[in-house]
PDB file of C-alpha atoms in Angstrom:
ATOM      1  CA  UNK A   1      11.955 -28.562   4.387  1.00 62.00           C
ATOM      2  CA  UNK A   2      11.229 -30.819   1.428  1.00 70.00           C
ATOM      3  CA  UNK A   3       9.216 -29.373  -1.438  1.00 71.00           C
ATOM      4  CA  UNK A   4       6.530 -32.032  -1.185  1.00 76.00           C
ATOM      5  CA  UNK A   5       6.055 -31.449   2.578  1.00 81.00           C
ATOM      6  CA  UNK A   6       5.819 -27.711   1.940  1.00 78.00           C
ATOM      7  CA  UNK A   7       3.205 -28.258  -0.795  1.00 81.00           C
ATOM      8  CA  UNK A   8       1.194 -30.611   1.459  1.00 85.00           C
ATOM      9  CA  UNK A   9       1.218 -27.976   4.259  1.00 86.00           C
ATOM     10  CA  UNK A  10       0.030 -25.308   1.813  1.00 83.00           C
ATOM     11  CA  UNK A  11      -2.763 -27.491   0.408  1.00 87.00           C
ATOM     12  CA  UNK A  12      -3.815 -28.464   3.952  1.00 90.00           C
ATOM     13  CA  UNK A  13      -4.047 -24.778   4.929  1.00 87.00           C
ATOM     14  CA  UNK A  14      -6.220 -24.130   1.851  1.00 87.00           C
ATOM     15  CA  UNK A  15      -8.436 -27.129   2.754  1.00 90.00           C
ATOM     16  CA  UNK A  16      -8.829 -25.944   6.374  1.00 91.00           C
ATOM     17  CA  UNK A  17      -9.786 -22.406   5.256  1.00 88.00           C
ATOM     18  CA  UNK A  18     -12.307 -23.809   2.742  1.00 89.00           C
ATOM     19  CA  UNK A  19     -13.885 -26.225   5.236  1.00 91.00           C
ATOM     20  CA  UNK A  20     -14.160 -23.565   7.976  1.00 89.00           C
ATOM     21  CA  UNK A  21     -15.707 -21.141   5.507  1.00 86.00           C
ATOM     22  CA  UNK A  22     -18.186 -23.747   4.237  1.00 88.00           C
ATOM     23  CA  UNK A  23     -19.069 -24.617   7.856  1.00 88.00           C
ATOM     24  CA  UNK A  24     -19.699 -20.918   8.590  1.00 84.00           C
ATOM     25  CA  UNK A  25     -21.831 -20.437   5.430  1.00 84.00           C
ATOM     26  CA  UNK A  26     -23.982 -23.555   5.951  1.00 85.00           C
ATOM     27  CA  UNK A  27     -24.364 -23.238   9.728  1.00 85.00           C
ATOM     28  CA  UNK A  28     -25.294 -19.569   9.918  1.00 80.00           C
ATOM     29  CA  UNK A  29     -28.992 -18.964  10.538  1.00 79.00           C
ATOM     30  CA  UNK A  30     -28.928 -15.310   9.398  1.00 78.00           C
ATOM     31  CA  UNK A  31     -29.107 -14.520   5.658  1.00 79.00           C
ATOM     32  CA  UNK A  32     -25.725 -13.509   4.233  1.00 78.00           C
ATOM     33  CA  UNK A  33     -25.299  -9.757   3.823  1.00 80.00           C
ATOM     34  CA  UNK A  34     -22.966  -7.806   1.496  1.00 81.00           C
ATOM     35  CA  UNK A  35     -20.157  -7.822   4.068  1.00 78.00           C
ATOM     36  CA  UNK A  36     -20.356 -11.651   4.274  1.00 81.00           C
ATOM     37  CA  UNK A  37     -20.049 -11.938   0.488  1.00 85.00           C
ATOM     38  CA  UNK A  38     -16.999  -9.638   0.535  1.00 84.00           C
ATOM     39  CA  UNK A  39     -15.418 -11.826   3.252  1.00 82.00           C
ATOM     40  CA  UNK A  40     -16.166 -14.988   1.209  1.00 86.00           C
ATOM     41  CA  UNK A  41     -14.628 -13.401  -1.906  1.00 88.00           C
ATOM     42  CA  UNK A  42     -11.505 -12.339  -0.017  1.00 86.00           C
ATOM     43  CA  UNK A  43     -11.130 -15.772   1.617  1.00 86.00           C
ATOM     44  CA  UNK A  44     -11.434 -17.471  -1.797  1.00 89.00           C
ATOM     45  CA  UNK A  45      -8.716 -15.111  -3.066  1.00 89.00           C
ATOM     46  CA  UNK A  46      -6.472 -16.101  -0.145  1.00 87.00           C
ATOM     47  CA  UNK A  47      -7.142 -19.810  -0.857  1.00 88.00           C
ATOM     48  CA  UNK A  48      -6.258 -19.160  -4.509  1.00 89.00           C
ATOM     49  CA  UNK A  49      -2.915 -17.632  -3.468  1.00 86.00           C
ATOM     50  CA  UNK A  50      -2.136 -20.523  -1.108  1.00 85.00           C
ATOM     51  CA  UNK A  51      -2.897 -23.073  -3.859  1.00 88.00           C
ATOM     52  CA  UNK A  52      -0.749 -21.077  -6.330  1.00 87.00           C
ATOM     53  CA  UNK A  53       2.254 -21.125  -3.947  1.00 83.00           C
ATOM     54  CA  UNK A  54       1.602 -24.841  -3.268  1.00 84.00           C
ATOM     55  CA  UNK A  55       1.622 -25.650  -6.975  1.00 87.00           C
ATOM     56  CA  UNK A  56       4.872 -23.671  -7.322  1.00 83.00           C
ATOM     57  CA  UNK A  57       6.442 -25.758  -4.532  1.00 82.00           C
ATOM     58  CA  UNK A  58       5.298 -28.971  -6.243  1.00 84.00           C
ATOM     59  CA  UNK A  59       6.739 -27.782  -9.555  1.00 84.00           C
ATOM     60  CA  UNK A  60      10.071 -27.129  -7.829  1.00 81.00           C
ATOM     61  CA  UNK A  61       9.916 -30.606  -6.297  1.00 79.00           C
ATOM     62  CA  UNK A  62       9.356 -32.159  -9.725  1.00 81.00           C
ATOM     63  CA  UNK A  63      12.366 -30.298 -11.175  1.00 81.00           C
ATOM     64  CA  UNK A  64      14.496 -31.337  -8.200  1.00 81.00           C
ATOM     65  CA  UNK A  65      14.948 -27.732  -7.087  1.00 83.00           C
ATOM     66  CA  UNK A  66      15.033 -26.356  -3.564  1.00 81.00           C
ATOM     67  CA  UNK A  67      11.637 -24.661  -2.932  1.00 79.00           C
ATOM     68  CA  UNK A  68      12.963 -22.436  -0.128  1.00 83.00           C
ATOM     69  CA  UNK A  69      16.251 -20.646  -0.723  1.00 87.00           C
ATOM     70  CA  UNK A  70      17.878 -17.427   0.509  1.00 90.00           C
ATOM     71  CA  UNK A  71      16.053 -15.230  -2.031  1.00 91.00           C
ATOM     72  CA  UNK A  72      12.606 -16.695  -1.303  1.00 89.00           C
ATOM     73  CA  UNK A  73      13.236 -16.164   2.440  1.00 91.00           C
ATOM     74  CA  UNK A  74      14.230 -12.539   1.775  1.00 92.00           C
ATOM     75  CA  UNK A  75      11.166 -12.000  -0.434  1.00 92.00           C
ATOM     76  CA  UNK A  76       8.908 -13.379   2.299  1.00 91.00           C
ATOM     77  CA  UNK A  77      10.591 -11.180   4.932  1.00 93.00           C
ATOM     78  CA  UNK A  78      10.244  -8.070   2.788  1.00 92.00           C
ATOM     79  CA  UNK A  79       6.584  -8.833   2.007  1.00 93.00           C
ATOM     80  CA  UNK A  80       5.890  -9.415   5.716  1.00 94.00           C
ATOM     81  CA  UNK A  81       7.629  -6.141   6.648  1.00 94.00           C
ATOM     82  CA  UNK A  82       5.609  -4.246   4.015  1.00 92.00           C
ATOM     83  CA  UNK A  83       2.336  -5.806   5.233  1.00 92.00           C
ATOM     84  CA  UNK A  84       3.174  -4.881   8.832  1.00 92.00           C
ATOM     85  CA  UNK A  85       4.154  -1.306   7.914  1.00 92.00           C
ATOM     86  CA  UNK A  86       0.995  -0.760   5.854  1.00 90.00           C
ATOM     87  CA  UNK A  87      -1.215  -2.424   8.457  1.00 88.00           C
ATOM     88  CA  UNK A  88      -0.365   0.290  11.009  1.00 88.00           C
ATOM     89  CA  UNK A  89      -2.075   2.860   8.771  1.00 88.00           C
ATOM     90  CA  UNK A  90      -4.873   0.428   7.978  1.00 86.00           C
ATOM     91  CA  UNK A  91      -5.698  -0.190  11.675  1.00 84.00           C
ATOM     92  CA  UNK A  92      -5.740   3.573  12.305  1.00 85.00           C
ATOM     93  CA  UNK A  93      -7.909   4.182   9.242  1.00 84.00           C
ATOM     94  CA  UNK A  94     -10.280   1.379  10.314  1.00 81.00           C
ATOM     95  CA  UNK A  95     -10.629   2.806  13.822  1.00 81.00           C
ATOM     96  CA  UNK A  96     -11.510   6.292  12.599  1.00 84.00           C
ATOM     97  CA  UNK A  97     -13.482   5.314   9.468  1.00 82.00           C
ATOM     98  CA  UNK A  98     -15.827   3.019  11.427  1.00 78.00           C
ATOM     99  CA  UNK A  99     -16.681   5.950  13.706  1.00 78.00           C
ATOM    100  CA  UNK A 100     -18.602   7.374  10.740  1.00 80.00           C
ATOM    101  CA  UNK A 101     -21.096   4.485  10.930  1.00 75.00           C
ATOM    102  CA  UNK A 102     -23.536   3.741  13.708  1.00 74.00           C
ATOM    103  CA  UNK A 103     -22.057   0.440  14.895  1.00 72.00           C
ATOM    104  CA  UNK A 104     -22.037  -0.736  18.511  1.00 76.00           C
ATOM    105  CA  UNK A 105     -18.610  -0.996  20.153  1.00 74.00           C
ATOM    106  CA  UNK A 106     -18.479  -4.841  20.233  1.00 75.00           C
ATOM    107  CA  UNK A 107     -19.257  -5.182  16.525  1.00 76.00           C
ATOM    108  CA  UNK A 108     -16.921  -2.268  15.770  1.00 78.00           C
ATOM    109  CA  UNK A 109     -14.038  -4.033  17.533  1.00 81.00           C
ATOM    110  CA  UNK A 110     -14.814  -7.265  15.618  1.00 80.00           C
ATOM    111  CA  UNK A 111     -14.927  -5.367  12.324  1.00 80.00           C
ATOM    112  CA  UNK A 112     -11.646  -3.523  12.957  1.00 82.00           C
ATOM    113  CA  UNK A 113      -9.904  -6.810  13.810  1.00 84.00           C
ATOM    114  CA  UNK A 114     -11.419  -8.600  10.790  1.00 82.00           C
ATOM    115  CA  UNK A 115     -10.541  -5.796   8.357  1.00 82.00           C
ATOM    116  CA  UNK A 116      -7.049  -5.448   9.831  1.00 85.00           C
ATOM    117  CA  UNK A 117      -6.212  -9.166   9.739  1.00 85.00           C
ATOM    118  CA  UNK A 118      -7.663  -9.870   6.310  1.00 86.00           C
ATOM    119  CA  UNK A 119      -6.097  -6.664   4.966  1.00 87.00           C
ATOM    120  CA  UNK A 120      -2.675  -7.643   6.324  1.00 90.00           C
ATOM    121  CA  UNK A 121      -2.975 -11.121   4.775  1.00 89.00           C
ATOM    122  CA  UNK A 122      -3.967  -9.695   1.397  1.00 89.00           C
ATOM    123  CA  UNK A 123      -1.177  -7.096   1.406  1.00 92.00           C
ATOM    124  CA  UNK A 124       1.315  -9.813   2.348  1.00 92.00           C
ATOM    125  CA  UNK A 125       0.174 -12.150  -0.431  1.00 90.00           C
ATOM    126  CA  UNK A 126       0.048  -9.442  -3.115  1.00 91.00           C
ATOM    127  CA  UNK A 127       3.445  -7.961  -2.179  1.00 92.00           C
ATOM    128  CA  UNK A 128       4.955 -11.488  -2.007  1.00 90.00           C
ATOM    129  CA  UNK A 129       3.664 -12.155  -5.515  1.00 89.00           C
ATOM    130  CA  UNK A 130       4.846  -8.723  -6.713  1.00 91.00           C
ATOM    131  CA  UNK A 131       8.374  -9.150  -5.291  1.00 89.00           C
ATOM    132  CA  UNK A 132       8.642 -12.664  -6.745  1.00 87.00           C
ATOM    133  CA  UNK A 133       7.909 -11.154 -10.176  1.00 86.00           C
ATOM    134  CA  UNK A 134      10.107  -8.026 -10.070  1.00 84.00           C
ATOM    135  CA  UNK A 135      12.639  -9.076  -7.412  1.00 80.00           C
ATOM    136  CA  UNK A 136      14.182  -6.856  -4.771  1.00 77.00           C
ATOM    137  CA  UNK A 137      16.720  -4.464  -6.184  1.00 69.00           C
ATOM    138  CA  UNK A 138      19.221  -4.231  -3.381  1.00 66.00           C
ATOM    139  CA  UNK A 139      21.522  -2.006  -5.394  1.00 60.00           C
ATOM    140  CA  UNK A 140      19.048   0.861  -5.141  1.00 58.00           C
ATOM    141  CA  UNK A 141      19.208   3.161  -2.098  1.00 48.00           C
TER     142      UNK A 141
ATOM    143  CA  UNK B   1      26.680  -5.263  -8.981  1.00 80.00           C
ATOM    144  CA  UNK B   2      27.146  -7.048 -12.301  1.00 85.00           C
ATOM    145  CA  UNK B   3      27.624 -10.777 -12.810  1.00 90.00           C
ATOM    146  CA  UNK B   4      29.113 -12.932 -15.539  1.00 92.00           C
ATOM    147  CA  UNK B   5      26.873 -15.872 -14.709  1.00 94.00           C
ATOM    148  CA  UNK B   6      24.994 -15.863 -18.031  1.00 93.00           C
ATOM    149  CA  UNK B   7      28.175 -15.886 -20.103  1.00 93.00           C
ATOM    150  CA  UNK B   8      29.774 -18.536 -17.917  1.00 94.00           C
ATOM    151  CA  UNK B   9      26.658 -20.689 -18.129  1.00 94.00           C
ATOM    152  CA  UNK B  10      26.784 -20.463 -21.907  1.00 94.00           C
ATOM    153  CA  UNK B  11      30.490 -21.369 -21.838  1.00 93.00           C
ATOM    154  CA  UNK B  12      29.799 -24.502 -19.755  1.00 93.00           C
ATOM    155  CA  UNK B  13      26.490 -25.292 -21.550  1.00 93.00           C
ATOM    156  CA  UNK B  14      24.508 -25.058 -18.333  1.00 93.00           C
ATOM    157  CA  UNK B  15      20.849 -24.064 -18.139  1.00 93.00           C
ATOM    158  CA  UNK B  16      19.487 -21.902 -15.331  1.00 93.00           C
ATOM    159  CA  UNK B  17      17.840 -25.007 -13.841  1.00 92.00           C
ATOM    160  CA  UNK B  18      21.137 -26.962 -13.985  1.00 92.00           C
ATOM    161  CA  UNK B  19      22.975 -24.191 -12.143  1.00 94.00           C
ATOM    162  CA  UNK B  20      20.121 -23.784  -9.645  1.00 93.00           C
ATOM    163  CA  UNK B  21      20.262 -27.519  -8.878  1.00 92.00           C
ATOM    164  CA  UNK B  22      24.040 -27.439  -8.463  1.00 93.00           C
ATOM    165  CA  UNK B  23      23.963 -24.605  -5.901  1.00 94.00           C
ATOM    166  CA  UNK B  24      20.652 -25.572  -4.226  1.00 91.00           C
ATOM    167  CA  UNK B  25      18.487 -22.558  -5.077  1.00 92.00           C
ATOM    168  CA  UNK B  26      15.346 -21.875  -7.096  1.00 90.00           C
ATOM    169  CA  UNK B  27      15.574 -20.967 -10.792  1.00 90.00           C
ATOM    170  CA  UNK B  28      14.186 -17.492 -10.031  1.00 89.00           C
ATOM    171  CA  UNK B  29      17.246 -16.774  -7.871  1.00 92.00           C
ATOM    172  CA  UNK B  30      19.528 -17.420 -10.849  1.00 94.00           C
ATOM    173  CA  UNK B  31      17.284 -15.193 -13.033  1.00 92.00           C
ATOM    174  CA  UNK B  32      17.520 -12.277 -10.566  1.00 91.00           C
ATOM    175  CA  UNK B  33      21.268 -12.815 -10.107  1.00 92.00           C
ATOM    176  CA  UNK B  34      21.828 -12.641 -13.869  1.00 92.00           C
ATOM    177  CA  UNK B  35      19.777  -9.446 -14.060  1.00 88.00           C
ATOM    178  CA  UNK B  36      21.896  -7.973 -11.258  1.00 85.00           C
ATOM    179  CA  UNK B  37      18.766  -7.506  -9.162  1.00 85.00           C
ATOM    180  CA  UNK B  38      19.892  -9.592  -6.244  1.00 88.00           C
ATOM    181  CA  UNK B  39      23.057  -9.544  -4.161  1.00 89.00           C
ATOM    182  CA  UNK B  40      23.789 -13.142  -3.125  1.00 91.00           C
ATOM    183  CA  UNK B  41      25.096 -14.227   0.252  1.00 92.00           C
ATOM    184  CA  UNK B  42      28.821 -14.929   0.479  1.00 94.00           C
ATOM    185  CA  UNK B  43      28.057 -18.679   0.587  1.00 94.00           C
ATOM    186  CA  UNK B  44      25.950 -18.598  -2.581  1.00 94.00           C
ATOM    187  CA  UNK B  45      28.526 -16.421  -4.380  1.00 95.00           C
ATOM    188  CA  UNK B  46      31.225 -18.914  -3.333  1.00 95.00           C
ATOM    189  CA  UNK B  47      29.139 -21.927  -4.459  1.00 95.00           C
ATOM    190  CA  UNK B  48      28.416 -20.364  -7.879  1.00 96.00           C
ATOM    191  CA  UNK B  49      32.072 -19.425  -8.391  1.00 95.00           C
ATOM    192  CA  UNK B  50      33.072 -22.989  -7.465  1.00 95.00           C
ATOM    193  CA  UNK B  51      30.725 -24.404 -10.159  1.00 95.00           C
ATOM    194  CA  UNK B  52      32.644 -22.334 -12.763  1.00 94.00           C
ATOM    195  CA  UNK B  53      36.065 -23.014 -11.142  1.00 94.00           C
ATOM    196  CA  UNK B  54      36.669 -19.285 -10.715  1.00 93.00           C
ATOM    197  CA  UNK B  55      37.263 -16.729  -7.984  1.00 93.00           C
ATOM    198  CA  UNK B  56      34.241 -14.847  -6.593  1.00 92.00           C
ATOM    199  CA  UNK B  57      35.500 -11.505  -7.935  1.00 91.00           C
ATOM    200  CA  UNK B  58      35.788 -12.994 -11.424  1.00 91.00           C
ATOM    201  CA  UNK B  59      32.089 -13.908 -11.428  1.00 93.00           C
ATOM    202  CA  UNK B  60      30.628 -11.003  -9.444  1.00 91.00           C
ATOM    203  CA  UNK B  61      31.855  -7.558 -10.429  1.00 87.00           C
ATOM    204  CA  UNK B  62      31.267  -4.579  -8.161  1.00 80.00           C
ATOM    205  CA  UNK B  63      30.715  -1.314 -10.005  1.00 74.00           C
TER     206      UNK B  63
END
């Protein structure tokens, strides 16, 4: 995939997230609670990451470099594997931790799914950024 | 694994970006290869060796 196409896809994803979030904020009739503000903060963080990776792809395009190579694919795979592995514990923790609060089962299910999905996305983005900084030392056992 | 990429780049007056362009990877890949923090695929090792007109085992040294 060409670097410019990749950057356009990334910027489009960021635009879609921002528009959906704005739609949700301006259309909701209930006043925003603390949980809503946390969700907005986390979504803005995710948009920030997407824009950062988009800018990186554009920079590669400008320098005439390939934006997706074997190392970047490996880094993405390792970050995805880490996010999946950690999410198993996160889902379990969410299920049991929410039992401590008086929340009805429908809202509890929604919360567990929301926490799990957003948590997985954040872990993926942070580990992807971390691995792209320190690399993956394959010589270590 | 150790590599001689940095020394060979200096010999041929190539920057990391030049080498990355020649073998079709990102600059970061060359950085990690030089630090010995990434084991390349056989194809990439072959492509890099070809840029320096050397055998793979002359560029990548197993320890």
